[in-house]
Amino acid sequence: METHAFQAETQKLLDLMIHSLYSNKEVFLRELISNASDALDRRRFEALSNPALAPDGPLEIQLIADRPARTLTIADNGIGMTREELVQNLGTIARSGTLEFVKRAQPGKEGDAAPDLIGQFGVGFYASFMVADEVDVVSRRAGEDGAARWTSKGLGEYGLDQASRDEAGTTIRLSLKAVDGDAGIADFCDEWVLRQVVKKYSDFVAYPIRLTIVEAASDGDAEAALPERREVEAPLNSMKAIWTRPEGEVEESDYAEFYRHITHDFQDPMLRVQTSIEGTFEARALLYVPSKAPFDLYHRERLHNGVQLYVRRVFIMDECRELLPEWLRFVRGVVDAEDLSLNVSREMLQQDRQIQTIRKHLVKKLVDRLKQLAKDDREEYEKFWAEFGPVLKEGLLDFSEKRDRIFDLVLAPSSKEPGKLVSLADYVDRMPEDQEAIYYIAGPRLDVLRRSPHLEAFEEKGIEVLFLTDPVDEVWTSQGPVTYRDKPFKSIGHGEVELGSEADREQAKAALEKDEEIYGDLLAALRAAIQDDVKEVRLSSRLKGSASCLVLEEGDLSPQLEAMLRQAGQAIPERKPILELNPKHAVLEKLGARFAASPTDPLIADAARLLLGQAVIAGGGQLEDPAEFTAIVNRLMTDVL
Ligand code: ADP
Ligand code: MG
């Protein structure tokens, strides 16, 4: 037997691993099984061009848990390693990820050998030393006669020797450390533990993983010297990586079952999207849109779902948020990448170009699929929209995504067809020639919006107005200028209205100017009465049936958005609205007459308060001083009665 020293980095790594308390020591099995699976892939591949390398039996992975001896053996009939390959692969560190790990985990650096790093980077084969005092590898390269043995206690050196093995492949025997719950060392000879770990990480590995348990013979047994071997009949893994199979070959019920398996949702999904990326690197994805929004959809920190990441059928992590933008966080499913390292960490994922490419691809596929649904099955799409529309609209806040693609998916109620939703595309398509903007009004209650005084001029002219009722609408609309298909969004509660043709507008303007001459002094008196509450009192052509309404200046935050920002702890300066009055309303005409007769009549100030109060109520707001409002109304009633 020859003895060799490990490379310096390898030694540091082993020390770190063995001495750090890491609760996730079970990943060692994931690493060894995935190595075995890689070796089986290679053997199958090489046998294609060289049939002499084909195995006698089926390709598989064997686990042998010898309970009396406390060893766990992982054996495969894969490609195997020559003596030189054993040295190269197990005695040196070639992988950048591992080197990086060693650098990051240098003692004395921040966080010391932060144990989590092991989980982030994984350490492949060396992970065995987390749970084993000694590792013994016997391997025979396919196509070679001899086998070699590599053994190490993970203490700075390893031994190399000749060995024999009946068939090509690799057998790794771990002499397990004592079970130690505090150190996260479970009983890896226990059938239940092994089943759990295999199910968690290696369920979709494409080769059967079989388990044999060796028990101490029971006391009463005559041949007590011979331990009992028991083969667990069925493979531990399901091997059902249905995302790898062509869509036409999988039953819809299997897709639904898989969905329930990964989500624990008892309902069927609403949509399924299967896609693959080919080219310089490969990935497959099988994604689902649930039929109901989870209750925690708006509590991002608590949302325990998202997409699982696999690398070559081996489970890497749940909730891989890097794979989809936040506004698609309701999407569930799996992404399986061919060329990522098993040991990717979350930090690495954020910068990973492949992940970025996958993400772009998935966003496009999902958006296209939803568009298709909107076209093919409007009823179903409206169900989708009711569940996830507000989340999808969060994407409008994200400038890195192409906004129009999301706008294409947006539905909203409108003033045209009560009880129905219109798409923005339909809205724009049926806009009159001379309409320049997409008009909307935002607020929390649809019924209030529908009766808003601001709508009057629009209704009269037959111009459609969208009602935006989700909190997120307040936000994206305020990030102006916002456009869809080159049409700007315009709030009918902000700024001045200019509707109709050039001639119409000129006419309206002239009429307004005339009214201003008539009512100029009255307006000043009204303004004086309520100057603490409004910025201005002016006449407007936007009102038809109502006497007054409140408007904001172009660019002002809406009251709802202000409230949200204040709640979020931001200091928002006081902002006063503008009170607009309808010069054609009987109230104004009478008020004008009264003012002409007696400019200091206290009724003028009362009227100002009432007009303001009405406007607040019509906008769904709350009166600053309801008692005062009631008192004025009562005074007037008493006079009239
Ligand atoms: P990685 O799998 O990322 O390359 P590992 O530390 O897990 O890193 O394994 C190092 C190398 O050892 C592998 O790349 C492979 O060449 C070799 N190896 C490990 N296990 C086996 C096995 N069961 N059969 C054949 N080769 C193996
Ligand atoms: Mg590996």
Tab-separated table of N, CA and C in Angstrom, residues 83-175:
chain	number	residue	atom	x	y	z
A	83	ARG	N	-6.584	3.660	-11.247
A	83	ARG	CA	-5.776	4.112	-10.106
A	83	ARG	C	-5.424	5.593	-10.263
A	84	GLU	N	-4.989	5.961	-11.484
A	84	GLU	CA	-4.602	7.363	-11.719
A	84	GLU	C	-5.787	8.293	-11.519
A	85	GLU	N	-6.940	7.824	-11.993
A	85	GLU	CA	-8.129	8.671	-11.858
A	85	GLU	C	-8.528	8.838	-10.387
A	86	LEU	N	-8.325	7.782	-9.612
A	86	LEU	CA	-8.611	7.891	-8.175
A	86	LEU	C	-7.765	8.995	-7.551
A	87	VAL	N	-6.503	9.007	-7.932
A	87	VAL	CA	-5.600	10.021	-7.380
A	87	VAL	C	-6.050	11.408	-7.820
A	88	GLN	N	-6.299	11.480	-9.136
A	88	GLN	CA	-6.674	12.773	-9.695
A	88	GLN	C	-7.994	13.303	-9.111
A	89	ASN	N	-8.966	12.421	-9.024
A	89	ASN	CA	-10.314	12.872	-8.670
A	89	ASN	C	-10.547	12.997	-7.173
A	90	LEU	N	-9.906	12.115	-6.416
A	90	LEU	CA	-10.208	12.118	-4.987
A	90	LEU	C	-9.071	12.673	-4.143
A	91	GLY	N	-7.908	12.836	-4.728
A	91	GLY	CA	-6.770	13.307	-3.944
A	91	GLY	C	-6.454	14.770	-4.168
A	92	THR	N	-7.103	15.391	-5.122
A	92	THR	CA	-6.815	16.795	-5.398
A	92	THR	C	-8.130	17.547	-5.533
A	93	ILE	N	-7.999	18.829	-5.429
A	93	ILE	CA	-9.189	19.638	-5.619
A	93	ILE	C	-9.076	20.361	-6.943
A	94	ALA	N	-9.973	20.069	-7.810
A	94	ALA	CA	-9.889	20.685	-9.122
A	94	ALA	C	-11.005	21.687	-9.332
A	95	ARG	N	-11.974	21.615	-8.459
A	95	ARG	CA	-13.151	22.422	-8.754
A	95	ARG	C	-13.071	23.805	-8.158
A	96	SER	N	-13.434	24.760	-8.947
A	96	SER	CA	-13.354	26.139	-8.492
A	96	SER	C	-14.253	26.358	-7.283
A	97	GLY	N	-15.408	25.741	-7.296
A	97	GLY	CA	-16.342	25.927	-6.195
A	97	GLY	C	-15.713	25.537	-4.871
A	98	THR	N	-14.975	24.465	-4.889
A	98	THR	CA	-14.370	23.982	-3.666
A	98	THR	C	-13.257	24.925	-3.208
A	99	LEU	N	-12.473	25.384	-4.191
A	99	LEU	CA	-11.410	26.321	-3.847
A	99	LEU	C	-11.986	27.574	-3.222
A	100	GLU	N	-13.039	28.050	-3.842
A	100	GLU	CA	-13.735	29.228	-3.346
A	100	GLU	C	-14.185	28.992	-1.904
A	101	PHE	N	-14.712	27.805	-1.704
A	101	PHE	CA	-15.181	27.455	-0.368
A	101	PHE	C	-14.052	27.566	0.645
A	102	VAL	N	-12.897	27.037	0.278
A	102	VAL	CA	-11.768	27.053	1.211
A	102	VAL	C	-11.387	28.492	1.525
A	103	LYS	N	-11.367	29.333	0.507
A	103	LYS	CA	-11.005	30.740	0.713
A	103	LYS	C	-11.988	31.416	1.657
A	104	ARG	N	-13.249	31.196	1.393
A	104	ARG	CA	-14.286	31.876	2.166
A	104	ARG	C	-14.299	31.407	3.617
A	105	ALA	N	-13.968	30.162	3.793
A	105	ALA	CA	-14.123	29.584	5.115
A	105	ALA	C	-12.834	29.632	5.928
A	106	GLN	N	-11.824	30.369	5.445
A	106	GLN	CA	-10.574	30.484	6.206
A	106	GLN	C	-10.878	30.912	7.633
A	107	PRO	N	-10.360	30.202	8.608
A	107	PRO	CA	-10.591	30.639	9.986
A	107	PRO	C	-10.060	32.062	10.133
A	108	GLY	N	-10.728	32.846	10.958
A	108	GLY	CA	-10.293	34.228	11.160
A	108	GLY	C	-11.041	35.175	10.265
A	109	LYS	N	-11.524	34.682	9.154
A	109	LYS	CA	-12.362	35.536	8.315
A	109	LYS	C	-13.709	35.705	8.973
A	110	GLU	N	-14.405	36.681	8.501
A	110	GLU	CA	-15.693	36.992	9.118
A	110	GLU	C	-16.576	35.743	9.222
A	111	GLY	N	-17.183	35.592	10.379
A	111	GLY	CA	-18.084	34.451	10.555
A	111	GLY	C	-17.352	33.131	10.718
A	112	ASP	N	-16.068	33.188	10.813
A	112	ASP	CA	-15.256	31.974	10.904
A	112	ASP	C	-15.674	30.971	9.831
A	113	ALA	N	-15.505	29.724	10.119
A	113	ALA	CA	-15.850	28.734	9.113
A	113	ALA	C	-17.354	28.550	9.112
A	114	ALA	N	-18.051	29.647	8.776
A	114	ALA	CA	-19.512	29.624	8.848
A	114	ALA	C	-20.036	28.311	8.307
A	115	PRO	N	-20.635	27.517	9.151
A	115	PRO	CA	-20.984	26.154	8.764
A	115	PRO	C	-21.907	26.096	7.546
A	116	ASP	N	-22.729	27.135	7.381
A	116	ASP	CA	-23.648	27.111	6.249
A	116	ASP	C	-22.933	27.007	4.915
A	117	LEU	N	-21.712	27.510	4.892
A	117	LEU	CA	-20.988	27.512	3.622
A	117	LEU	C	-20.855	26.111	3.058
A	118	ILE	N	-20.740	25.170	3.952
A	118	ILE	CA	-20.585	23.801	3.465
A	118	ILE	C	-21.803	23.414	2.644
A	119	GLY	N	-22.958	23.775	3.190
A	119	GLY	CA	-24.182	23.448	2.478
A	119	GLY	C	-24.268	24.206	1.173
A	120	GLN	N	-23.794	25.456	1.184
A	120	GLN	CA	-23.897	26.256	-0.024
A	120	GLN	C	-23.014	25.719	-1.131
A	121	PHE	N	-21.817	25.408	-0.768
A	121	PHE	CA	-20.902	24.991	-1.818
A	121	PHE	C	-20.933	23.489	-2.029
A	122	GLY	N	-21.337	22.791	-0.992
A	122	GLY	CA	-21.261	21.348	-1.083
A	122	GLY	C	-19.813	21.010	-1.284
A	123	VAL	N	-19.465	19.824	-1.134
A	123	VAL	CA	-18.065	19.518	-1.284
A	123	VAL	C	-17.898	18.171	-1.934
A	124	GLY	N	-18.946	17.757	-2.621
A	124	GLY	CA	-18.848	16.538	-3.390
A	124	GLY	C	-18.408	15.361	-2.553
A	125	PHE	N	-17.494	14.660	-3.112
A	125	PHE	CA	-17.031	13.430	-2.499
A	125	PHE	C	-16.582	13.627	-1.053
A	126	TYR	N	-15.901	14.760	-0.801
A	126	TYR	CA	-15.346	14.965	0.540
A	126	TYR	C	-16.396	15.075	1.619
A	127	ALA	N	-17.630	15.331	1.200
A	127	ALA	CA	-18.702	15.436	2.193
A	127	ALA	C	-18.823	14.143	2.997
A	128	SER	N	-18.345	13.032	2.450
A	128	SER	CA	-18.444	11.763	3.194
A	128	SER	C	-17.740	11.850	4.547
A	129	PHE	N	-16.696	12.669	4.608
A	129	PHE	CA	-15.953	12.727	5.872
A	129	PHE	C	-16.721	13.448	6.966
A	130	MET	N	-17.837	14.071	6.603
A	130	MET	CA	-18.664	14.665	7.654
A	130	MET	C	-19.308	13.587	8.505
A	131	VAL	N	-19.548	12.438	7.908
A	131	VAL	CA	-20.268	11.398	8.647
A	131	VAL	C	-19.437	10.131	8.845
A	132	ALA	N	-18.256	10.066	8.227
A	132	ALA	CA	-17.476	8.823	8.295
A	132	ALA	C	-16.083	9.068	8.870
A	133	ASP	N	-15.604	8.098	9.639
A	133	ASP	CA	-14.232	8.153	10.155
A	133	ASP	C	-13.263	7.651	9.110
A	134	GLU	N	-13.773	6.788	8.264
A	134	GLU	CA	-12.901	6.230	7.248
A	134	GLU	C	-13.711	5.985	5.989
A	135	VAL	N	-13.095	6.286	4.859
A	135	VAL	CA	-13.772	6.069	3.588
A	135	VAL	C	-12.899	5.156	2.735
A	136	ASP	N	-13.542	4.142	2.200
A	136	ASP	CA	-12.803	3.143	1.437
A	136	ASP	C	-13.443	3.048	0.056
A	137	VAL	N	-12.652	3.329	-0.964
A	137	VAL	CA	-13.194	3.324	-2.319
A	137	VAL	C	-12.512	2.237	-3.134
A	138	VAL	N	-13.299	1.355	-3.709
A	138	VAL	CA	-12.734	0.372	-4.638
A	138	VAL	C	-13.365	0.635	-5.991
A	139	SER	N	-12.530	0.779	-7.013
A	139	SER	CA	-13.093	1.130	-8.305
A	139	SER	C	-12.401	0.378	-9.428
A	140	ARG	N	-13.209	0.056	-10.419
A	140	ARG	CA	-12.653	-0.606	-11.597
A	140	ARG	C	-13.215	0.104	-12.813
A	141	ARG	N	-12.291	0.576	-13.641
A	141	ARG	CA	-12.697	1.314	-14.837
A	141	ARG	C	-13.284	0.339	-15.844
A	142	ALA	N	-14.392	0.706	-16.475
A	142	ALA	CA	-14.984	-0.140	-17.516
A	142	ALA	C	-13.954	-0.339	-18.623
A	143	GLY	N	-13.783	-1.562	-19.056
A	143	GLY	CA	-12.815	-1.867	-20.105
A	143	GLY	C	-11.449	-2.250	-19.564
A	144	GLU	N	-11.251	-2.167	-18.224
A	144	GLU	CA	-9.974	-2.557	-17.628
A	144	GLU	C	-10.194	-3.815	-16.779
A	145	ASP	N	-9.089	-4.521	-16.526
A	145	ASP	CA	-9.228	-5.732	-15.728
A	145	ASP	C	-9.045	-5.476	-14.245
A	146	GLY	N	-8.021	-4.706	-13.925
A	146	GLY	CA	-7.683	-4.523	-12.516
A	146	GLY	C	-8.536	-3.470	-11.848
A	147	ALA	N	-8.561	-3.542	-10.522
A	147	ALA	CA	-9.254	-2.519	-9.746
A	147	ALA	C	-8.258	-1.894	-8.781
A	148	ALA	N	-8.614	-0.749	-8.229
A	148	ALA	CA	-7.733	-0.086	-7.270
A	148	ALA	C	-8.539	0.330	-6.053
A	149	ARG	N	-7.811	0.456	-4.951
A	149	ARG	CA	-8.474	0.859	-3.711
A	149	ARG	C	-7.859	2.152	-3.223
A	150	TRP	N	-8.729	3.027	-2.756
A	150	TRP	CA	-8.314	4.327	-2.193
A	150	TRP	C	-8.920	4.392	-0.809
A	151	THR	N	-8.084	4.608	0.211
A	151	THR	CA	-8.666	4.704	1.558
A	151	THR	C	-8.105	5.912	2.268
A	152	SER	N	-8.937	6.510	3.111
A	152	SER	CA	-8.451	7.643	3.885
A	152	SER	C	-9.307	7.815	5.128
A	153	LYS	N	-8.632	8.300	6.187
A	153	LYS	CA	-9.368	8.665	7.390
A	153	LYS	C	-9.618	10.165	7.386
A	154	GLY	N	-9.275	10.805	6.281
A	154	GLY	CA	-9.481	12.245	6.188
A	154	GLY	C	-8.521	13.023	7.061
A	155	LEU	N	-7.372	12.434	7.346
A	155	LEU	CA	-6.431	13.097	8.258
A	155	LEU	C	-5.111	13.415	7.557
A	156	GLY	N	-5.185	13.965	6.391
A	156	GLY	CA	-3.942	14.414	5.765
A	156	GLY	C	-3.346	13.448	4.763
A	157	GLU	N	-3.760	12.212	4.793
A	157	GLU	CA	-3.175	11.308	3.808
A	157	GLU	C	-4.189	10.263	3.366
A	158	TYR	N	-3.883	9.665	2.244
A	158	TYR	CA	-4.736	8.580	1.778
A	158	TYR	C	-3.852	7.452	1.279
A	159	GLY	N	-4.373	6.251	1.317
A	159	GLY	CA	-3.618	5.110	0.839
A	159	GLY	C	-4.130	4.641	-0.520
A	160	LEU	N	-3.216	4.064	-1.294
A	160	LEU	CA	-3.594	3.514	-2.598
A	160	LEU	C	-3.122	2.081	-2.657
A	161	ASP	N	-3.961	1.222	-3.227
A	161	ASP	CA	-3.586	-0.187	-3.240
A	161	ASP	C	-4.244	-0.866	-4.431
A	162	GLN	N	-3.766	-2.057	-4.700
A	162	GLN	CA	-4.439	-2.878	-5.694
A	162	GLN	C	-5.690	-3.462	-5.066
A	163	ALA	N	-6.648	-3.809	-5.911
A	163	ALA	CA	-7.854	-4.430	-5.356
A	163	ALA	C	-8.481	-5.264	-6.452
A	164	SER	N	-9.579	-5.907	-6.114
A	164	SER	CA	-10.277	-6.611	-7.185
A	164	SER	C	-11.766	-6.302	-7.072
A	165	ARG	N	-12.402	-6.326	-8.202
A	165	ARG	CA	-13.840	-6.053	-8.247
A	165	ARG	C	-14.381	-6.843	-9.425
A	166	ASP	N	-15.512	-7.535	-9.223
A	166	ASP	CA	-16.011	-8.434	-10.266
A	166	ASP	C	-16.395	-7.691	-11.527
A	167	GLU	N	-16.939	-6.568	-11.343
A	167	GLU	CA	-17.495	-5.822	-12.476
A	167	GLU	C	-16.951	-4.413	-12.433
A	168	ALA	N	-17.054	-3.723	-13.556
A	168	ALA	CA	-16.659	-2.324	-13.542
A	168	ALA	C	-17.612	-1.532	-12.660
A	169	GLY	N	-17.092	-0.471	-12.080
A	169	GLY	CA	-17.924	0.370	-11.217
A	169	GLY	C	-17.156	0.810	-9.992
A	170	THR	N	-17.882	1.399	-9.064
A	170	THR	CA	-17.230	1.965	-7.883
A	170	THR	C	-18.007	1.580	-6.638
A	171	THR	N	-17.287	1.201	-5.602
A	171	THR	CA	-17.912	0.890	-4.325
A	171	THR	C	-17.286	1.795	-3.271
A	172	ILE	N	-18.108	2.551	-2.592
A	172	ILE	CA	-17.595	3.460	-1.567
A	172	ILE	C	-18.161	3.006	-0.226
A	173	ARG	N	-17.263	2.608	0.665
A	173	ARG	CA	-17.740	2.142	1.967
A	173	ARG	C	-17.369	3.151	3.032
A	174	LEU	N	-18.381	3.614	3.756
A	174	LEU	CA	-18.154	4.602	4.809
A	174	LEU	C	-18.234	3.911	6.157
A	175	SER	N	-17.188	4.090	6.989
A	175	SER	CA	-17.289	3.621	8.373
A	175	SER	C	-17.875	4.781	9.156
